Coordinates of C-alpha atoms in Angstrom, one line a residue:
Chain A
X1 CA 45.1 109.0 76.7
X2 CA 47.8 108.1 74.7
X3 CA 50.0 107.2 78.0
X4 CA 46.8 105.3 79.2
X5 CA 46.8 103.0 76.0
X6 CA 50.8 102.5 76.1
X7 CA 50.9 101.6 79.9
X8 CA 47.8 99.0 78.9
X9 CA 50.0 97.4 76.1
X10 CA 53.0 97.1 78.5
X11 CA 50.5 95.8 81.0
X12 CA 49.5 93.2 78.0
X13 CA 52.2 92.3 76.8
X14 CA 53.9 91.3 80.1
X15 CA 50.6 89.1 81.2
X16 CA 50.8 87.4 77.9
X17 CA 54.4 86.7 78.2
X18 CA 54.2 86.0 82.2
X19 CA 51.5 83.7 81.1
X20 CA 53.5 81.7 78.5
X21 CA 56.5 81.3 80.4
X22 CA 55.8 81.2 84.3
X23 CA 59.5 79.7 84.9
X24 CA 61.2 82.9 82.9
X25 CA 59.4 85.1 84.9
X26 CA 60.2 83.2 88.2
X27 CA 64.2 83.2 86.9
X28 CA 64.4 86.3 85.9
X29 CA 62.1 89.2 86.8
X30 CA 63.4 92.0 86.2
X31 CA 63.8 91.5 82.5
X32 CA 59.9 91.2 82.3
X33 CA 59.6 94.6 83.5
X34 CA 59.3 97.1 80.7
X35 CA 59.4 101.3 80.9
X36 CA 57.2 103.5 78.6
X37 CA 60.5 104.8 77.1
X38 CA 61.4 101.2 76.3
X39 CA 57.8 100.2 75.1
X40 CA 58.3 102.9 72.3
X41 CA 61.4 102.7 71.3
X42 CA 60.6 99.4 70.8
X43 CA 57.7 100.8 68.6
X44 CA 60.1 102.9 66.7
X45 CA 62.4 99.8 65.7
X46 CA 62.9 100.2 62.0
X47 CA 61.9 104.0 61.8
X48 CA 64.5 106.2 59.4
X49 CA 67.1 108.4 60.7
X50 CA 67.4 109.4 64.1
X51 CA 63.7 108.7 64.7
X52 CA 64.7 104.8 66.0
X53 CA 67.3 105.9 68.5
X54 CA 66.3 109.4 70.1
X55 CA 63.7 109.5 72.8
X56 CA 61.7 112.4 71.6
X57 CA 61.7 112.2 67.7
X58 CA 60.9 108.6 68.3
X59 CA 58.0 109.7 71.1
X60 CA 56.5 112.1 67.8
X61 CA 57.0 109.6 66.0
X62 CA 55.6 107.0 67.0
X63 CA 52.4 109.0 68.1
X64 CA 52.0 109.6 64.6
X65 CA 51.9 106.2 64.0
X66 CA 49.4 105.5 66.0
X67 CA 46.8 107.6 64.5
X68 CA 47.9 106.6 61.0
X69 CA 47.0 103.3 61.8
X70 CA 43.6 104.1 63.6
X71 CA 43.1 106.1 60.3
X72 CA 44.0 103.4 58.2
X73 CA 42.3 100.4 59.9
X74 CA 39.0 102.6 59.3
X75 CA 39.8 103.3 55.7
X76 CA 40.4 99.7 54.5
X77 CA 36.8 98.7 54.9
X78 CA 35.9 101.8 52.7
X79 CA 38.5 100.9 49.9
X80 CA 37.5 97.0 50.3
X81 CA 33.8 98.4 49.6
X82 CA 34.9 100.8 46.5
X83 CA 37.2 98.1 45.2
X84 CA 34.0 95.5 44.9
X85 CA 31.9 98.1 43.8
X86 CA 34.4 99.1 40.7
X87 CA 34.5 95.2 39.5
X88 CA 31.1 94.6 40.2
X89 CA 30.3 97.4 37.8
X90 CA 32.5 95.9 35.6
X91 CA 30.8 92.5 35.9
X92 CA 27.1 94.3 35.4
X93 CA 28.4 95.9 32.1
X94 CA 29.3 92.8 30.7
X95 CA 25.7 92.1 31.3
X96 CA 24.8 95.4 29.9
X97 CA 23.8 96.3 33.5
X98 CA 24.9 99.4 35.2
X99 CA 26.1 99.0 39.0
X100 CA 23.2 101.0 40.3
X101 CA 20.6 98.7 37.9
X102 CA 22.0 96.1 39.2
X103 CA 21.3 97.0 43.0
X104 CA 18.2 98.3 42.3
X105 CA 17.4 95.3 40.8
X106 CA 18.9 92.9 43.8
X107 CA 16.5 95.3 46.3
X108 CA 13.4 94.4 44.4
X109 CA 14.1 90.9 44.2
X110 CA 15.0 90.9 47.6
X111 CA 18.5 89.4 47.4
X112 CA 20.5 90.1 50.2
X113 CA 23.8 89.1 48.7
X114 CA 26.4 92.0 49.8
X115 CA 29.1 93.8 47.6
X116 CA 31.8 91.7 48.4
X117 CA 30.1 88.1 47.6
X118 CA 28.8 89.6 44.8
X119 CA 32.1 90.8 43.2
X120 CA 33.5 87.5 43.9
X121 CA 30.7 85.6 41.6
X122 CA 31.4 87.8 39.2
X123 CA 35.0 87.4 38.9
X124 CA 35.1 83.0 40.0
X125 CA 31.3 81.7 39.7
X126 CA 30.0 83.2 36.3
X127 CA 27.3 81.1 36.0
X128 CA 26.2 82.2 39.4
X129 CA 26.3 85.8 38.4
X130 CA 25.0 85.5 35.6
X131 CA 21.8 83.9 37.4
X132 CA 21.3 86.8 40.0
X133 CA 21.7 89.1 37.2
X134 CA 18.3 87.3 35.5
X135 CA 17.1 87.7 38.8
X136 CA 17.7 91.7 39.2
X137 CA 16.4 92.4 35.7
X138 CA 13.5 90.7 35.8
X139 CA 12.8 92.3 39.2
X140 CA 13.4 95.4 37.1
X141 CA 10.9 94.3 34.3
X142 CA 8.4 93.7 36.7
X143 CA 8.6 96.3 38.6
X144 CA 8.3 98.7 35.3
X145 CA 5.6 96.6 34.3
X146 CA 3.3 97.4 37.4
X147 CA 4.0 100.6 36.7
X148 CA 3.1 100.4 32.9
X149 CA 6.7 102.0 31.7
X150 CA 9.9 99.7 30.2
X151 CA 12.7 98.9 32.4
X152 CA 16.1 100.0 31.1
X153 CA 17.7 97.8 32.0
X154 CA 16.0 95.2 30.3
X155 CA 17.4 96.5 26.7
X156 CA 20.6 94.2 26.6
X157 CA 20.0 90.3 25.7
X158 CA 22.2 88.5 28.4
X159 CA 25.2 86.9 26.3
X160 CA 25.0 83.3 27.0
Chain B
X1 CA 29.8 72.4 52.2
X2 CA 33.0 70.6 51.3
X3 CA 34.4 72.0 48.2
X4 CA 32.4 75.5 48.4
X5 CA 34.9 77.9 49.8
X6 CA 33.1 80.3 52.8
X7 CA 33.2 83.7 51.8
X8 CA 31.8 85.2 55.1
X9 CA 34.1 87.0 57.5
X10 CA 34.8 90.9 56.7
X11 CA 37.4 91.5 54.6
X12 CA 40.2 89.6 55.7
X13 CA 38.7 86.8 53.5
X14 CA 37.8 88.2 51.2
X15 CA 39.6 87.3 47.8
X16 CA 42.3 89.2 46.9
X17 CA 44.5 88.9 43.5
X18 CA 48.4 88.2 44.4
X19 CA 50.9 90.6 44.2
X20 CA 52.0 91.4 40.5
X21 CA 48.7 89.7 39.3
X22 CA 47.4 90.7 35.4
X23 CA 44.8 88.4 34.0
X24 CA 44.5 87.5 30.3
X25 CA 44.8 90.1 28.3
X26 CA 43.3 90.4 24.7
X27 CA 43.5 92.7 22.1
X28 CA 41.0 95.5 20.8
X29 CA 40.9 96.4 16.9
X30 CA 39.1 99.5 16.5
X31 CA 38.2 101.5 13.5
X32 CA 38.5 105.8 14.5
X33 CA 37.1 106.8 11.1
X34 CA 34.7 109.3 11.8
X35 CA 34.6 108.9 15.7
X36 CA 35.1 112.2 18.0
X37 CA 38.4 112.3 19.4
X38 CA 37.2 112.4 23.4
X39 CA 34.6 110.1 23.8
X40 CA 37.1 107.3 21.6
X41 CA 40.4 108.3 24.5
X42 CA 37.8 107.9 27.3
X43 CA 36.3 104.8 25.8
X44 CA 39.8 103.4 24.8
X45 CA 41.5 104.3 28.7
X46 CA 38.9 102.0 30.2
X47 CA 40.1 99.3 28.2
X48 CA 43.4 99.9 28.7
X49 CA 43.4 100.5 32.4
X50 CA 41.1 97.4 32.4
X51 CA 38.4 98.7 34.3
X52 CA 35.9 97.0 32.1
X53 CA 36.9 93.8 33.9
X54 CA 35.2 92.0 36.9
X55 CA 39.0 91.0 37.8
X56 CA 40.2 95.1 38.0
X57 CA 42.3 95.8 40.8
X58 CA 43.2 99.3 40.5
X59 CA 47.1 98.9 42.0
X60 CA 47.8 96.2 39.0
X61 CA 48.2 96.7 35.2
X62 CA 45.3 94.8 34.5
X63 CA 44.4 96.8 30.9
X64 CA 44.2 95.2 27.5
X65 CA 45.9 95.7 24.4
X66 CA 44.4 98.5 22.1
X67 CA 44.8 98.9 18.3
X68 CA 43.5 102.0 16.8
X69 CA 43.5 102.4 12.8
X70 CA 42.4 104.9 10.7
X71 CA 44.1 107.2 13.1
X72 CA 43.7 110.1 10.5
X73 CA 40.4 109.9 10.1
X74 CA 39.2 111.3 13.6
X75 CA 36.9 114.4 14.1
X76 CA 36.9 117.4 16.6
X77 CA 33.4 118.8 17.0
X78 CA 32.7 122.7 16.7
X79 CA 36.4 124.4 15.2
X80 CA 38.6 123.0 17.4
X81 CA 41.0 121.9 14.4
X82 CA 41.3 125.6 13.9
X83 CA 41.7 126.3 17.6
X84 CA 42.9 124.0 19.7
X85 CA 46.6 123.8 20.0
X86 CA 48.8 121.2 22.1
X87 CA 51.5 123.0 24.4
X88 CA 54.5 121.6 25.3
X89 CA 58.4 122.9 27.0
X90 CA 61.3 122.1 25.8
X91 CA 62.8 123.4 29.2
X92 CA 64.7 125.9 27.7
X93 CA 64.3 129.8 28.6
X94 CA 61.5 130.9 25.7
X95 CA 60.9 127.2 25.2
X96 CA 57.3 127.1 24.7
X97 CA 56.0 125.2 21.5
X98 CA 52.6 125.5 19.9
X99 CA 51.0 123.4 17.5
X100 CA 47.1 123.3 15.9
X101 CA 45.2 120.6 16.1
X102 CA 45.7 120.7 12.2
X103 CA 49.1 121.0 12.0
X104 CA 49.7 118.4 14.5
X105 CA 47.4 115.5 12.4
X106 CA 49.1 117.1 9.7
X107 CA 52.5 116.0 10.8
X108 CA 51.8 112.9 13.3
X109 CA 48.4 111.7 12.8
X110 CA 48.2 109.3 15.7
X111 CA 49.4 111.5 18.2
X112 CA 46.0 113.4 17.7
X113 CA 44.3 110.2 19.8
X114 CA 47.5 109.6 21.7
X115 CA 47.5 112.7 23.8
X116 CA 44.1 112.4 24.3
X117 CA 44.2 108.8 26.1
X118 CA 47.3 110.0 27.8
X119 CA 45.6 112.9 29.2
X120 CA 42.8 110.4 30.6
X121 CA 44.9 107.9 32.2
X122 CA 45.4 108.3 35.7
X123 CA 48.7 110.3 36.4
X124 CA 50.6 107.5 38.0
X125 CA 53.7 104.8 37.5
X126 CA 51.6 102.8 35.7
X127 CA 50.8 105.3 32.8
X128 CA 53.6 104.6 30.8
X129 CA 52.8 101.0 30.6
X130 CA 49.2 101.5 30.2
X131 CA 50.2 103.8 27.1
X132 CA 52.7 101.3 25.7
X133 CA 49.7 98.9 25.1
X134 CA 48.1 101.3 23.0
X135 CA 49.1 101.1 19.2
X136 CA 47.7 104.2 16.9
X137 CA 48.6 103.7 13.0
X138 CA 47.2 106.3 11.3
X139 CA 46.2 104.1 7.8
X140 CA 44.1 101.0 7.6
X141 CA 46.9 98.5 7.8
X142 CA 48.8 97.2 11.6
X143 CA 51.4 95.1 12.1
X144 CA 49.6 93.6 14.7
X145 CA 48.0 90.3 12.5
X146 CA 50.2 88.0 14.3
X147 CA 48.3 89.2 17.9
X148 CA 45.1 89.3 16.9
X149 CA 45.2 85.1 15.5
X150 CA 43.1 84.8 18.6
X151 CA 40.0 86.0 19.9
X152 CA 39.9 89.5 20.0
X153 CA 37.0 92.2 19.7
X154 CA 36.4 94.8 17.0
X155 CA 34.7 97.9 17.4
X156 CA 32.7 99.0 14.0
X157 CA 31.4 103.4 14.0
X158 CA 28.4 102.8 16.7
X159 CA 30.5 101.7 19.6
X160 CA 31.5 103.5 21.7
X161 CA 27.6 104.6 21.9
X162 CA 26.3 101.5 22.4
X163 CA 29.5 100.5 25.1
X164 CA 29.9 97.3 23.8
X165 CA 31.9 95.6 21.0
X166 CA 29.9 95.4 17.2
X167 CA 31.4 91.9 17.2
X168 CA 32.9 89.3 19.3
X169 CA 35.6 87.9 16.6
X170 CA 35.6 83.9 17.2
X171 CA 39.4 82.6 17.2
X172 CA 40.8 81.9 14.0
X173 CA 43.0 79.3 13.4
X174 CA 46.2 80.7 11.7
X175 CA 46.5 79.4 7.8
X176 CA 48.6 75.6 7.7
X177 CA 52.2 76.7 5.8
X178 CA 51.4 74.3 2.7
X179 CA 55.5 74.4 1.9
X180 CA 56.2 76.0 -1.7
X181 CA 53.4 76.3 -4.0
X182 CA 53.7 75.5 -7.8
X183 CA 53.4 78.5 -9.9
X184 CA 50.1 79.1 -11.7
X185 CA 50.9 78.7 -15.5
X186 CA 51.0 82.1 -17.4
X187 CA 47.7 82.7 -18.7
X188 CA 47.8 83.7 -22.1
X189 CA 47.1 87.6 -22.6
X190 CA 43.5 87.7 -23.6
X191 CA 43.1 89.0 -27.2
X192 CA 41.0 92.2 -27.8
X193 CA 38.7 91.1 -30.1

């Protein structure tokens, strides 16, 4: 599999460069062509110690790589999502709000406003923020109503 | 919309802070008389790591300034000024040293709150930075009358119960330097009658 994905990015990057520069290619054609060996090394350009230069330590190397980044490119939209999360908390405090109030509140009122919007009223459009946060809360203070209890939520005045 | 920036696209647009970015910072004045030592660090690392802030970004020193007086007056619950005791190594062989909880308020009152905050920051680079913005004094005065000529925020015995600031101190203008003043004339000792 991991062979399969090099020989495609070879493949790939060829076509693109075939396809940017027909009269290269027709001059000279053998420099187009590129080996596995060479497609990795190339990968391994800037790696520490011997791992740039020599075949196999760059080969492990390089594999490595790979799945760091696969990781990685999955874990960014998780720490994007926790990041907003953390200052949108922040933002609902200052409204004496917690996070989970606040998205509890933003369900009943049907807002459909996601974290990462959200985080950024808080932080460049307070006015804005401040008005879905009187939205969530009285949501909140309905909602408690019909059910004849007091929302918590509800205890803070909203600082003008 | 001209003018209204679009927000929608995953994360790479979302808004990010630039590199090396801190925000304002302003400055906390709180009172520790009478307030228990763990739930005043905890209370006093969020400020200071700045996770009270819609702007936190948690690879930035984005923290406040904390001033804590009446360092002295802090309280342990249950005996623990009897039985806790800070531990540290001087690195030598058999260099193990133990202090109380009493002894140590006894000899540096503010490191009593100091070691408590430290403990609650997160164990990184930025610790030492983070601490350096905390000042601890363990009496009623500070130094710190020139920093807090702006707005700042004072905490009075409810917070940190409550989680927010007693009051929101409006700025203050700093007092006009009227040049040399005359001297009041002497008043006369009053005479017992």
């Amino acid at each position: 599999m991991f062979c399969a994905l090099l020989g495609s990015l070879a493949t790939r990057i060829s076509a693109r460069t075939s396809a940017l520069r027909p009269a290269l290619l027709l001059a000279q054609p053998a420099r187009e062509l590129t080996t596995r060996k060479e497609t990795i090394l190339r990968m391994a350009k800037g790696y520490r110690g011997r791992s740039k230069n020599c075949w196999r330590l760059a080969r492990q190397r390089v594999e490595k790589a790979l799945q760091y980044s696969y990781i990685s490119r999955r874990l960014k939209k998780r720490d994007a999502r926790k990041g907003w999360i953390m200052q949108l908390n922040a933002g609902a405090r200052e409204y004496n709000m917690r996070y989970s109030q606040l998205i509890n509140g933003l369900t009943l009122a049907r807002i459909g406003l996601n974290r990462k919007v959200l985080s950024q009223l808080a932080i460049q459009e307070p006015y804005s923020f401040r008005a879905v946060i009187t939205e969530a809360r009285g949501a909140l203070e309905r909602k408690a109503a019909s059910l004849g209890t007091r929302a918590r939520a509800a205890d803070g005045a909203i600082p003008q | 919309m001209p003018g209204l920036q679009v927000w929608a696209g995953g994360i790479s647009r979302a808004v990010r802070p630039k590199q090396g970015y801190v925000g304002p910072r302003i400055w906390h004045l709180i009172d520790a008389r009478a307030r228990v030592v763990g739930k005043l660090a905890s209370s006093i690392a969020t400020l200071l790591v700045g996770k009270h802030k819609p702007t936190y970004v948690p690879r930035f020193d984005c923290g406040d300034h904390v001033i804590v007086v009446n360092a002295k007056d802090v309280v342990f619950t249950g005996r623990k000024w009897e039985q806790k005791e800070y531990h540290h190594h001087t690195g030598w062989p058999g260099g193990l040293r133990t202090i109380r909880a009493k002894d140590l308020l006894a000899k540096f009152p503010e490191r009593i709150i100091g070691r408590a905050v430290r403990g609650m920051l997160p164990k990184n680079l930025l610790r030492k930075q983070r601490m350096m913005r905390l000042h601890v004094y363990p009496e009623a005065d500070h130094p710190h009358d020139a920093q807090l000529i702006g707005s700042y925020r004072a905490y009075g015995p409810r917070w940190p119960l409550g989680s927010k600031p007693e009051r929101w101190c409006p700025r203050v203008e700093p007092p006009v330097p009227q040049g040399p003043q005359p001297l009041a004339p002497a008043q006369p000792p009053t005479q017992p009658p």
